[in-house]
Short mmCIF file of C-alpha atoms in Angstrom, two decimals:
data_model
loop_
_atom_site.label_atom_id
_atom_site.label_comp_id
_atom_site.label_asym_id
_atom_site.label_seq_id
_atom_site.Cartn_x
_atom_site.Cartn_y
_atom_site.Cartn_z
CA UNK A 45 38.17 0.27 24.08
CA UNK A 46 36.52 -0.67 27.37
CA UNK A 47 33.61 -2.47 25.75
CA UNK A 48 33.52 -6.06 24.49
CA UNK A 49 34.88 -7.22 21.15
CA UNK A 50 31.87 -7.26 18.82
CA UNK A 51 30.92 -7.80 15.20
CA UNK A 52 28.13 -5.60 13.85
CA UNK A 53 25.64 -6.89 11.27
CA UNK A 54 23.50 -4.08 9.89
CA UNK A 55 21.89 -2.49 6.87
CA UNK A 56 23.21 0.48 4.91
CA UNK A 57 20.59 3.14 5.64
CA UNK A 58 21.52 6.22 7.71
CA UNK A 59 19.87 4.74 10.80
CA UNK A 60 22.00 1.60 10.50
CA UNK A 61 25.19 3.57 9.98
CA UNK A 62 24.35 5.76 12.99
CA UNK A 63 24.01 2.70 15.23
CA UNK A 64 27.22 1.16 13.88
CA UNK A 65 29.06 4.41 14.61
CA UNK A 66 27.77 4.54 18.17
CA UNK A 67 28.86 0.94 18.74
CA UNK A 68 32.30 1.78 17.34
CA UNK A 69 32.52 4.47 20.02
CA UNK A 70 31.62 2.21 22.94
CA UNK A 71 33.01 -1.21 22.02
CA UNK A 72 35.88 -2.89 20.23
CA UNK A 73 34.22 -3.42 16.85
CA UNK A 74 36.14 -5.89 14.70
CA UNK A 75 33.87 -5.71 11.62
CA UNK A 76 30.75 -4.01 10.29
CA UNK A 77 29.07 -6.45 7.92
CA UNK A 78 26.43 -5.60 5.32
CA UNK A 79 24.38 -7.97 3.21
CA UNK A 80 24.85 -7.60 -0.54
CA UNK A 81 21.94 -6.19 -2.56
CA UNK A 82 19.26 -8.73 -3.43
CA UNK A 83 20.34 -11.23 -6.05
CA UNK A 84 17.55 -12.00 -8.48
CA UNK A 85 17.03 -15.65 -9.35
CA UNK A 86 14.58 -16.94 -11.93
CA UNK A 87 12.33 -18.29 -9.17
CA UNK A 88 12.35 -15.00 -7.27
CA UNK A 89 11.62 -13.03 -10.44
CA UNK A 90 8.66 -15.23 -11.34
CA UNK A 91 7.30 -14.98 -7.79
CA UNK A 92 7.52 -11.19 -7.83
CA UNK A 93 5.82 -10.96 -11.22
CA UNK A 94 2.61 -12.42 -9.84
CA UNK A 95 -0.02 -9.66 -10.14
CA UNK A 96 -0.80 -9.39 -6.41
CA UNK A 97 2.86 -9.37 -5.40
CA UNK A 98 3.93 -6.99 -8.18
CA UNK A 99 1.10 -4.60 -7.32
CA UNK A 100 2.13 -4.43 -3.65
CA UNK A 101 5.77 -3.85 -4.54
CA UNK A 102 5.02 -1.08 -7.03
CA UNK A 103 2.73 0.64 -4.52
CA UNK A 104 5.37 0.44 -1.76
CA UNK A 105 8.03 1.77 -4.14
CA UNK A 106 5.88 4.78 -5.06
CA UNK A 107 4.98 5.39 -1.40
CA UNK A 108 8.58 5.29 -0.27
CA UNK A 109 9.77 7.57 -3.06
CA UNK A 110 7.33 10.16 -1.73
CA UNK A 111 8.12 9.62 1.94
CA UNK A 112 11.89 9.65 1.52
CA UNK A 113 12.07 12.52 -0.98
CA UNK A 114 14.91 14.81 0.05
CA UNK A 115 16.50 12.07 2.21
CA UNK A 116 15.00 13.12 5.56
CA UNK A 117 16.49 10.09 7.33
CA UNK A 118 20.01 11.22 6.48
CA UNK A 119 19.30 14.69 7.87
CA UNK A 120 17.77 13.25 11.04
CA UNK A 121 20.83 11.16 11.89
CA UNK A 122 23.69 13.05 10.23
CA UNK A 123 22.50 16.63 9.77
CA UNK A 124 24.26 18.15 6.78
CA UNK A 125 27.02 15.53 6.77
CA UNK A 126 27.06 12.61 4.36
CA UNK A 127 25.98 9.36 6.08
CA UNK A 128 29.05 7.18 6.44
CA UNK A 129 30.83 4.78 8.77
CA UNK A 130 33.39 6.40 11.04
CA UNK A 131 35.51 3.26 10.58
CA UNK A 132 35.11 2.45 6.85
CA UNK A 133 38.06 0.06 7.02
CA UNK A 134 35.87 -2.28 9.11
CA UNK A 135 33.23 -2.70 6.39
CA UNK A 136 32.63 -6.14 4.87
CA UNK A 137 29.96 -7.48 2.55
CA UNK A 138 28.47 -10.97 2.43
CA UNK A 139 25.83 -12.41 0.08
CA UNK A 140 23.52 -12.91 3.07
CA UNK A 141 23.71 -13.48 6.82
CA UNK A 142 23.13 -17.16 6.09
CA UNK A 143 26.16 -17.42 3.80
CA UNK A 144 29.11 -19.53 5.05
CA UNK A 145 31.37 -16.53 4.35
CA UNK A 146 29.92 -14.73 7.36
CA UNK A 147 30.58 -17.67 9.67
CA UNK A 148 34.13 -17.90 8.33
CA UNK A 149 34.66 -14.19 8.96
CA UNK A 150 33.35 -14.51 12.52
CA UNK A 151 35.60 -17.48 13.22
CA UNK A 152 38.61 -15.55 11.92
CA UNK A 153 37.88 -12.34 13.88
CA UNK A 154 36.60 -14.09 17.04
CA UNK A 155 34.05 -11.58 18.39
CA UNK A 156 32.69 -12.12 21.87
CA UNK A 157 29.26 -10.94 20.78
CA UNK A 158 27.43 -10.12 17.52
CA UNK A 159 25.24 -6.99 17.37
CA UNK A 160 22.44 -6.96 14.79
CA UNK A 161 20.17 -4.29 13.31
CA UNK A 162 18.37 -4.43 9.98
CA UNK A 163 19.35 -7.78 8.43
CA UNK A 164 17.42 -10.75 7.12
CA UNK A 165 16.55 -13.59 9.48
CA UNK A 166 19.57 -15.30 11.05
CA UNK A 167 19.58 -19.08 11.24
CA UNK A 168 22.08 -21.90 11.42
CA UNK A 169 25.63 -22.17 12.77
CA UNK A 170 26.15 -18.47 13.47
CA UNK A 171 23.21 -18.48 15.88
CA UNK A 172 24.42 -21.70 17.45
CA UNK A 173 28.01 -20.56 18.05
CA UNK A 174 27.75 -16.90 19.10
CA UNK A 175 25.54 -14.81 21.38
CA UNK A 176 23.64 -12.28 19.26
CA UNK A 177 21.75 -9.15 20.31
CA UNK A 178 19.21 -7.54 17.97
CA UNK A 179 17.61 -4.09 17.84
CA UNK A 180 13.99 -4.55 16.74
CA UNK A 181 11.82 -1.57 15.78
CA UNK A 182 8.83 -2.54 17.91
CA UNK A 183 7.96 -3.48 21.48
CA UNK A 184 8.08 -7.27 21.62
CA UNK A 185 6.15 -9.42 22.16
CA UNK A 186 3.05 -7.35 21.31
CA UNK A 187 4.65 -5.86 18.21
CA UNK A 188 6.97 -8.26 16.41
CA UNK A 189 7.99 -8.27 12.75
CA UNK A 190 7.76 -5.38 10.27
CA UNK A 191 6.46 -1.79 10.38
CA UNK A 192 5.71 -1.92 14.10
CA UNK A 193 5.68 1.87 14.60
CA UNK A 194 3.07 2.08 11.86
CA UNK A 195 0.94 -0.64 13.44
CA UNK A 196 1.11 0.84 16.93
CA UNK A 197 -0.18 4.15 15.53
CA UNK A 198 -2.73 2.40 13.31
CA UNK A 199 -4.07 0.52 16.34
CA UNK A 200 -4.40 3.74 18.36
CA UNK A 201 -1.60 2.74 20.76
CA UNK A 202 1.12 5.43 20.55
CA UNK A 203 2.29 4.31 23.99
CA UNK A 204 3.35 1.06 22.27
CA UNK A 205 5.75 2.83 19.89
CA UNK A 206 9.33 1.89 20.61
CA UNK A 207 12.21 -0.49 20.07
CA UNK A 208 13.31 -3.71 21.74
CA UNK A 209 16.80 -4.94 22.46
CA UNK A 210 16.73 -8.73 22.73
CA UNK A 211 18.88 -11.79 22.38
CA UNK A 212 18.28 -13.63 19.12
CA UNK A 213 16.79 -17.11 19.16
CA UNK A 214 15.19 -19.26 16.45
CA UNK A 215 12.01 -17.18 16.33
CA UNK A 216 11.23 -13.75 14.88
CA UNK A 217 11.83 -11.13 17.60
CA UNK A 218 11.08 -13.73 20.28
CA UNK A 219 14.40 -13.94 22.16
CA UNK A 220 15.04 -12.96 25.76
CA UNK A 221 14.17 -9.32 26.41
CA UNK A 222 16.95 -6.90 27.33
CA UNK A 223 15.27 -3.49 27.17
CA UNK A 224 12.24 -1.62 25.87
CA UNK A 225 13.08 1.86 24.56
CA UNK A 226 10.08 4.15 24.04
CA UNK A 227 10.88 7.54 22.49
CA UNK A 228 9.21 10.81 23.39
CA UNK A 229 5.96 11.23 21.45
CA UNK A 230 5.09 14.74 20.29
CA UNK A 231 1.67 15.82 18.96
CA UNK A 232 3.00 16.63 15.48
CA UNK A 233 5.07 13.45 15.07
CA UNK A 234 4.63 11.05 12.19
CA UNK A 235 5.57 7.41 11.80
CA UNK A 236 9.06 7.96 10.45
CA UNK A 237 10.07 10.62 12.96
CA UNK A 238 8.94 8.42 15.84
CA UNK A 239 10.76 5.40 14.44
CA UNK A 240 13.98 7.31 13.90
CA UNK A 241 13.81 8.87 17.37
CA UNK A 242 13.35 5.40 18.82
CA UNK A 243 16.41 4.14 16.95
CA UNK A 244 18.48 7.14 18.05
CA UNK A 245 17.54 6.59 21.69
CA UNK A 246 18.12 2.85 21.34
CA UNK A 247 21.68 3.35 20.08
CA UNK A 248 22.60 4.80 23.48
CA UNK A 249 20.83 1.95 25.29
CA UNK A 250 22.66 -0.55 23.08
CA UNK A 251 25.97 0.83 24.36
CA UNK A 252 24.80 0.47 27.95
CA UNK A 253 23.67 -3.08 27.19
CA UNK A 254 27.15 -3.96 25.96
CA UNK A 255 28.63 -2.58 29.17
CA UNK A 256 26.23 -4.72 31.20
CA UNK A 257 27.02 -7.76 29.06
CA UNK A 258 30.73 -7.28 29.66
CA UNK A 259 30.00 -7.01 33.41
CA UNK A 260 27.99 -10.23 33.32
CA UNK A 261 24.71 -8.59 34.38
CA UNK A 262 22.76 -8.87 31.11
CA UNK A 263 20.65 -12.01 31.43
CA UNK A 264 17.41 -10.81 29.86
CA UNK A 265 13.91 -12.16 30.49
CA UNK A 266 11.70 -14.66 28.70
CA UNK A 267 9.01 -12.88 26.71
CA UNK A 268 5.56 -13.06 28.33
CA UNK A 269 3.69 -14.58 25.40
CA UNK A 270 3.92 -14.54 21.62
CA UNK A 271 2.12 -11.25 20.92
CA UNK A 272 1.52 -10.60 17.25
CA UNK A 273 3.78 -10.92 14.23
CA UNK A 274 3.25 -8.23 11.58
CA UNK A 275 4.51 -8.91 8.07
CA UNK A 276 5.34 -6.50 5.25
CA UNK A 277 2.38 -7.72 3.19
CA UNK A 278 -0.03 -6.84 6.03
CA UNK A 279 0.53 -3.12 5.42
CA UNK A 280 -2.10 -2.50 2.74
CA UNK A 281 -3.19 0.80 1.21
CA UNK A 282 -6.40 0.50 3.25
CA UNK A 283 -4.37 0.36 6.46
CA UNK A 284 -2.36 3.36 5.27
CA UNK A 285 -5.55 5.33 4.62
CA UNK A 286 -6.96 4.36 8.02
CA UNK A 287 -3.88 5.73 9.81
CA UNK A 288 -3.93 8.90 7.70
CA UNK A 289 -7.55 9.51 8.71
CA UNK A 290 -6.75 8.84 12.37
CA UNK A 291 -3.89 11.35 12.40
CA UNK A 292 -5.98 13.91 10.50
CA UNK A 293 -8.76 13.70 13.11
CA UNK A 294 -6.55 14.13 16.17
CA UNK A 295 -2.94 14.87 17.10
CA UNK A 296 -0.90 12.31 18.96
CA UNK A 297 -0.80 12.60 22.75
CA UNK A 298 2.38 14.00 24.26
CA UNK A 299 4.22 11.13 25.98
CA UNK A 300 7.60 11.14 27.75
CA UNK A 301 10.47 8.91 26.74
CA UNK A 302 10.66 5.67 28.72
CA UNK A 303 13.25 2.96 29.24
CA UNK A 304 12.65 -0.42 30.88
CA UNK A 305 15.37 -2.99 31.49
CA UNK A 306 14.62 -6.72 31.82
CA UNK A 307 14.56 -8.53 34.17
CA UNK A 308 13.50 -6.20 36.96
CA UNK A 309 11.57 -2.96 37.05
CA UNK A 310 14.31 -0.38 36.44
CA UNK A 311 12.89 2.49 34.38
CA UNK A 312 13.74 6.02 33.37
CA UNK A 313 11.75 8.87 31.88
CA UNK A 314 12.76 11.97 30.01
CA UNK A 315 14.30 13.00 26.71
CA UNK A 316 17.44 10.92 27.12
CA UNK A 317 15.82 7.72 28.35
#
């Protein structure tokens, strides 16, 4: 492989597996690490049984069962094939990205760089000892946190739909900017299609970023402000209804794909940006 030696930390959904497969094709991947399913403790169970929390979780579960019926994400990224890693022998599982087992694995495999997409927040020794790049599903700093495609559409800003590649620091999506990847927007798009298209485009940009990192030309840029941090609990049924009404009143504007690298003003437009 011509790319750097990397460890990939990612989720298990089709979008995460797609990115891991693209990185396997453009870098020397030494491991693909998933977090184990949530372990329920007594404290966590009691917290989630609070009426307000339980109500939000049940509503999100019902919403997602409807939205993901028929597994459209798998078809978007894998067509008729079963979503899977192309290098299953690289798969590892850890209790969480904060578990000492992950640090021990990294020290044993000695990656030059750790690539992240779809994990819980990374803190501690791993962040202190290795450079980490994250793919975030929003355009930082204005859209940090969760459900950023939804919020960009909800706020009437489809031009702010996109993904950010950035170095990880102690904050939430606040590290040095590498690239903004804005997918093509089509009038009949919905939130999920736009998000998945952004991830698909970003997988190619991620590979280019690794090439630039290996060449020593990937310095990134300090984010110009803190923007806004959206949290999962912010996405209420009222916000959902407001977006549904907005999309029912008018189609989305047609916008070209865009790619901006930081620092500097390099940009591209078109389907493959």
